[in-house]
């Protein structure tokens, strides 16, 4: 598969949390050649199944969320649109930002800001809160009021940088889903001893409900959340961040089953895959948190891709980290029932 092209196709879709339909359709198209069956459930999750052919096989779910952070229009003032955030958006990056308003067909808008010529002294040093910002789409007041309840997403085109680095909106977590696709491709000609489910889940950015509903229905024996973590930047802290291009990140903590993190670490060493540990003392900030307590309890793990500028239209990652994570997922799944022993018992 062409990883960059698959990423570009997914990231071009608009899919804020709770409105992932366009992204789900694209995800299904990319997933179909790699599995035996693909469907969507009533909560908007995309699920692909590759059967191993063994009766009563153990079930493994690899998950990445398809939704992105966005905006929801709440009103209009002289045609300018008020809005609130859907998921965690930093208001500092919104002024002068282009947005796509998800009407039918979608329309263009931009988040208005006063030019410096008419600002009051000191205004340029202040951050604006969400309730002070407005979207300008060239609308009348009547047209603006008609859009109350309509979603919007920041615009950000997919860009290829030097040395295998890419940037776009929505790499969190469509890069995770492409990692799952790549892992499935690596396993395509490899016999499995588990039934493998690939899930592109909905609504992670708001409540994590998609993964919870999906896991409840699929009843996996173990569940791996593939998401993003913070990559190191010159202005960021060194603790809790990870250098881009240096491999995958393995979560360790109470949200992660010990046998799963141990297996990931052992496979990384065995396959000479670069990795780093991420200590998660409580909430992992991923779908694994809620899935862990679904049904009678599900063994969960977290793998992460280092990502710069998270929740912005210029999220940036190194494709080498995506490839390393996919290779580790494939190694984890291969011979899992045989090597998992008591941990995969019913």
C-alpha positions as a printed Julia matrix, in Angstrom:
346×3 Matrix{Float64}:
   0.0     0.0    0.0
   1.04    3.59  -0.52
   1.06    4.84   3.07
   1.3     8.51   2.16
  -1.56    8.3   -0.36
  -3.78    6.44   2.11
  -3.08    9.05   4.77
  -3.8    11.89   2.36
  -7.12   10.31   1.32
  -8.28    9.85   4.92
  -7.12   13.24   6.16
  -8.88   14.99   3.27
 -12.21   13.77   4.68
 -14.18   15.86   7.15
 -15.14   13.83  10.19
 -15.6    15.68  13.5
 -16.61   13.6   16.47
 -20.15   12.35  15.93
 -20.12   13.11  12.19
 -17.55   10.62  10.9
 -19.58    9.28   7.96
 -17.41   10.62   5.13
 -14.25    9.38   6.82
 -15.84    6.02   7.54
 -16.66    5.46   3.87
 -13.06    6.16   2.89
 -11.76    3.94   5.69
 -13.95    1.06   4.5
 -12.64    1.39   0.94
  -9.05    1.2    2.19
  -9.78   -1.71   4.52
 -11.72   -4.03   2.17
  -8.73   -5.52   0.28
  -7.06   -6.55   3.55
  -9.83   -8.42   5.39
 -12.63  -10.92   4.77
 -15.54   -8.69   5.79
 -16.15   -5.0    6.48
 -19.15   -3.3    8.09
 -20.23   -0.3   10.12
 -22.15   -0.62  13.37
 -24.99    1.58  14.64
 -22.52    3.86  16.45
 -20.56    4.66  13.29
 -17.56    2.42  13.91
 -15.87    0.79  10.91
 -15.0    -2.86  11.55
 -13.01   -5.26   9.41
 -12.58   -8.95  10.19
  -9.89  -11.34   9.04
 -10.84  -14.86  10.1
  -8.1   -17.32  10.95
 -10.27  -20.32  10.03
 -10.03  -22.03  13.42
 -13.23  -22.81  15.35
 -13.79  -20.8   18.52
 -10.72  -18.68  17.8
  -9.65  -15.96  20.2
 -10.59  -12.44  19.13
  -8.14   -9.53  18.92
  -9.19   -5.94  18.19
  -6.75   -3.35  16.87
  -8.34    0.09  17.19
  -7.68    3.65  16.01
 -10.23    6.44  16.06
 -11.45    8.12  12.87
 -12.92   11.32  14.3
 -11.17   14.68  14.49
 -11.63   17.77  16.62
 -13.98   20.36  15.17
 -16.46   23.16  15.76
 -20.23   23.36  16.21
 -22.13   26.48  15.16
 -24.32   27.88  17.94
 -25.66   31.16  16.57
 -25.14   34.18  14.32
 -24.55   37.92  14.76
 -24.99   40.02  11.6
 -24.19   36.89   9.61
 -21.01   36.08  11.56
 -21.2    32.61  13.12
 -20.69   31.83  16.81
 -19.35   28.37  17.64
 -18.09   26.02  20.32
 -15.41   23.35  20.13
 -16.04   19.66  19.55
 -13.12   18.04  21.34
 -10.07   19.85  22.64
  -9.16   22.82  20.44
  -6.68   25.49  21.49
  -8.35   28.87  20.8
  -4.92   30.45  20.19
  -4.55   28.72  16.83
  -8.0    29.69  15.5
  -7.76   33.38  14.48
  -7.26   33.75  10.7
  -7.87   30.0   10.29
  -9.75   28.69   7.26
 -12.58   26.26   8.03
 -14.91   23.96   6.12
 -18.56   24.29   7.17
 -20.26   20.92   6.73
 -23.34   22.08   4.85
 -24.54   20.23   1.73
 -22.42   20.95  -0.2
 -19.72   22.1    2.24
 -18.85   25.79   2.18
 -15.78   27.83   3.0
 -15.39   30.1    6.0
 -12.64   31.81   7.94
 -12.32   32.79  11.56
 -12.38   36.56  11.7
  -9.73   38.62  13.46
  -9.14   42.38  13.7
  -6.14   43.57  11.69
  -3.39   45.24  13.74
  -4.25   48.69  12.33
  -7.51   48.88  14.31
  -6.55   47.0   17.46
  -6.24   48.79  20.77
  -2.79   49.03  22.37
  -1.85   45.66  23.89
  -4.56   43.67  22.06
  -2.01   41.9   19.89
  -0.48   40.31  23.01
  -3.77   38.8   24.21
  -5.32   35.43  23.39
  -8.98   35.37  22.43
 -11.41   32.89  23.97
 -13.79   30.84  21.84
 -16.76   33.03  22.73
 -14.94   36.06  21.27
 -14.31   34.44  17.87
 -16.64   34.35  14.86
 -16.67   32.56  11.5
 -17.07   34.76   8.43
 -18.66   32.85   5.55
 -20.21   35.8    3.73
 -23.68   35.02   5.06
 -26.73   37.1    5.81
 -28.13   36.96   9.33
 -30.95   34.7    8.15
 -28.51   32.34   6.41
 -26.3    32.26   9.49
 -29.19   31.4   11.82
 -30.12   28.53   9.53
 -26.72   26.94  10.2
 -27.15   26.57  13.97
 -26.21   22.97  14.82
 -23.96   22.59  11.79
 -20.45   21.2   12.26
 -17.24   22.69  10.88
 -13.62   21.59  10.78
 -10.38   23.55  10.36
  -8.91   23.25   6.88
  -5.42   21.8    6.59
  -3.99   20.26   3.43
  -1.8    17.16   3.44
   1.83   18.13   2.92
   4.96   16.04   2.39
   8.12   17.37   4.0
  11.73   16.22   3.73
  12.95   12.89   5.12
   9.6    11.11   5.23
   7.8    13.68   7.37
   4.17   14.64   6.64
   1.72   17.15   8.07
  -2.06   17.56   7.9
  -5.16   18.05   9.95
  -6.6    14.87  11.52
  -3.41   12.82  11.67
  -4.74   12.28  15.19
  -5.78    9.58  14.7
  -6.07    8.72  11.03
  -2.35    8.02  11.08
  -3.25    5.38  13.66
  -5.82    3.84  11.33
  -3.32    3.74   8.45
  -0.95    2.01  10.87
  -3.61   -0.69  11.31
  -3.97   -0.99   7.54
  -0.22   -1.39   7.16
  -0.12   -4.03   9.92
  -2.93   -5.95   8.18
  -0.96   -5.74   4.93
   2.16   -7.12   6.63
   0.07  -10.04   7.93
  -1.76  -10.66   4.65
   0.16  -13.81   3.67
   0.84  -14.94   7.24
  -1.33  -17.67   8.82
  -2.99  -16.44  12.03
  -4.27  -18.35  15.05
  -6.66  -15.58  16.17
  -9.54  -13.76  14.49
  -8.26  -10.27  13.81
 -10.6    -7.27  13.96
  -9.53   -3.86  12.64
 -11.71   -1.08  14.08
 -11.88    2.57  13.1
 -13.82    3.94  16.04
 -16.01    7.01  16.37
 -16.26    9.8   18.96
 -12.94    9.32  20.74
 -12.34   13.07  20.92
 -15.53   13.66  22.9
 -16.45   10.59  24.96
 -14.73    7.44  23.72
 -18.13    5.87  23.15
 -17.33    4.31  19.78
 -14.59    2.02  21.05
 -16.62    1.1   24.12
 -19.68    0.14  22.05
 -17.51   -1.7   19.52
 -15.61   -3.66  22.14
 -18.82   -4.57  23.96
 -20.22   -6.06  20.74
 -17.05   -7.78  19.5
 -16.11   -9.27  22.9
 -12.37   -9.33  22.24
  -9.93  -11.3   24.36
  -7.56   -8.36  24.03
  -7.68   -4.85  22.61
  -4.89   -2.57  21.34
  -5.49    1.17  21.03
  -3.18    2.82  18.5
  -3.15    6.57  19.0
  -0.74    9.51  19.07
   1.46   10.91  21.79
   3.44   14.14  22.01
   6.56   14.4   19.88
   9.44   16.52  21.1
   9.7    20.14  19.9
  12.17   22.89  20.88
   9.57   24.71  23.0
   8.15   21.6   24.67
   9.18   19.68  27.79
  11.56   16.75  27.43
   9.74   14.64  29.98
   6.64   13.01  28.55
   7.58   13.74  24.93
   9.28   11.5   22.39
  11.63   12.24  19.47
   9.97   11.86  16.08
  11.54    9.3   13.77
  12.9     7.14  16.6
  10.22    4.45  16.61
   7.03    3.49  18.33
   5.98    4.24  21.92
   4.71    1.46  24.19
   2.36    2.38  27.04
   3.07    0.98  30.51
   0.74    1.47  33.47
  -2.54    0.43  35.11
  -4.55    0.95  31.91
  -2.36   -1.62  30.15
  -2.38   -5.36  30.8
   1.1    -6.35  31.95
   1.32   -9.37  29.69
   0.49   -7.22  26.66
   3.11   -4.54  27.3
   5.64   -7.27  28.09
   4.86   -8.99  24.79
   5.16   -5.74  22.84
   8.55   -5.03  24.43
   9.78   -8.58  23.8
   8.68   -8.48  20.15
  10.28   -5.07  19.64
  13.58   -6.44  20.9
  13.22   -9.65  18.89
  12.43   -7.8   15.63
  14.92   -4.97  16.28
  12.13   -2.34  16.21
  13.0     0.99  17.81
  10.72    1.84  20.73
  10.4     3.91  23.87
   8.3     3.36  27.03
   5.55    5.8   27.98
   4.64    5.61  31.64
   0.9     6.14  32.1
   0.13    6.37  35.81
  -3.65    6.71  35.32
  -5.89    7.61  32.38
  -4.03    6.8   29.16
  -6.0     9.43  27.22
  -6.94    6.75  24.69
  -9.8     4.38  23.91
  -8.11    1.74  26.07
  -9.3     3.56  29.21
 -13.02    2.86  28.8
 -12.62   -0.45  26.96
 -10.68   -1.89  29.88
 -13.86   -2.03  31.96
 -16.27   -3.17  29.22
 -18.22   -6.34  29.94
 -16.28   -8.48  32.47
 -13.09   -6.55  31.72
 -10.89   -6.6   28.62
  -7.1    -6.77  28.47
  -5.91   -3.54  26.82
  -2.67   -2.05  25.53
  -1.61    1.25  23.95
   0.84    1.92  21.14
   1.46    5.53  20.16
   2.9     7.52  17.27
   4.89   10.64  18.25
   3.0    13.64  16.81
   3.89   17.33  16.78
   1.32   20.13  17.12
  -1.55   17.88  18.23
  -5.13   19.1   17.63
  -4.04   21.64  15.06
  -4.41   21.73  11.24
  -0.65   21.18  10.88
  -0.15   17.99  12.9
   3.2    16.51  11.9
   4.67   13.01  12.1
   7.47   10.87  10.72
   6.3     7.95   8.57
   9.15    5.85   9.93
   7.32    5.76  13.28
   4.15    4.59  11.55
   6.05    1.76   9.87
   7.74    0.73  13.13
   4.39    0.64  14.92
   2.79   -1.43  12.15
   5.66   -3.93  12.23
   5.31   -4.28  15.99
   1.55   -4.81  15.75
   2.07   -7.53  13.15
   4.66   -9.26  15.33
   2.33   -9.04  18.34
  -0.59  -10.68  16.5
   1.37  -13.49  14.83
   1.2   -16.74  16.87
  -0.64  -14.87  19.61
  -2.93  -17.74  20.66
   0.0   -20.16  20.81
   2.26  -17.81  22.75
  -0.35  -15.96  24.81
  -1.08  -19.01  26.95
  -3.18  -18.47  30.06
  -3.67  -14.79  29.31
  -6.0   -15.57  26.4
  -8.08  -18.06  28.34
 -11.81  -17.47  28.53
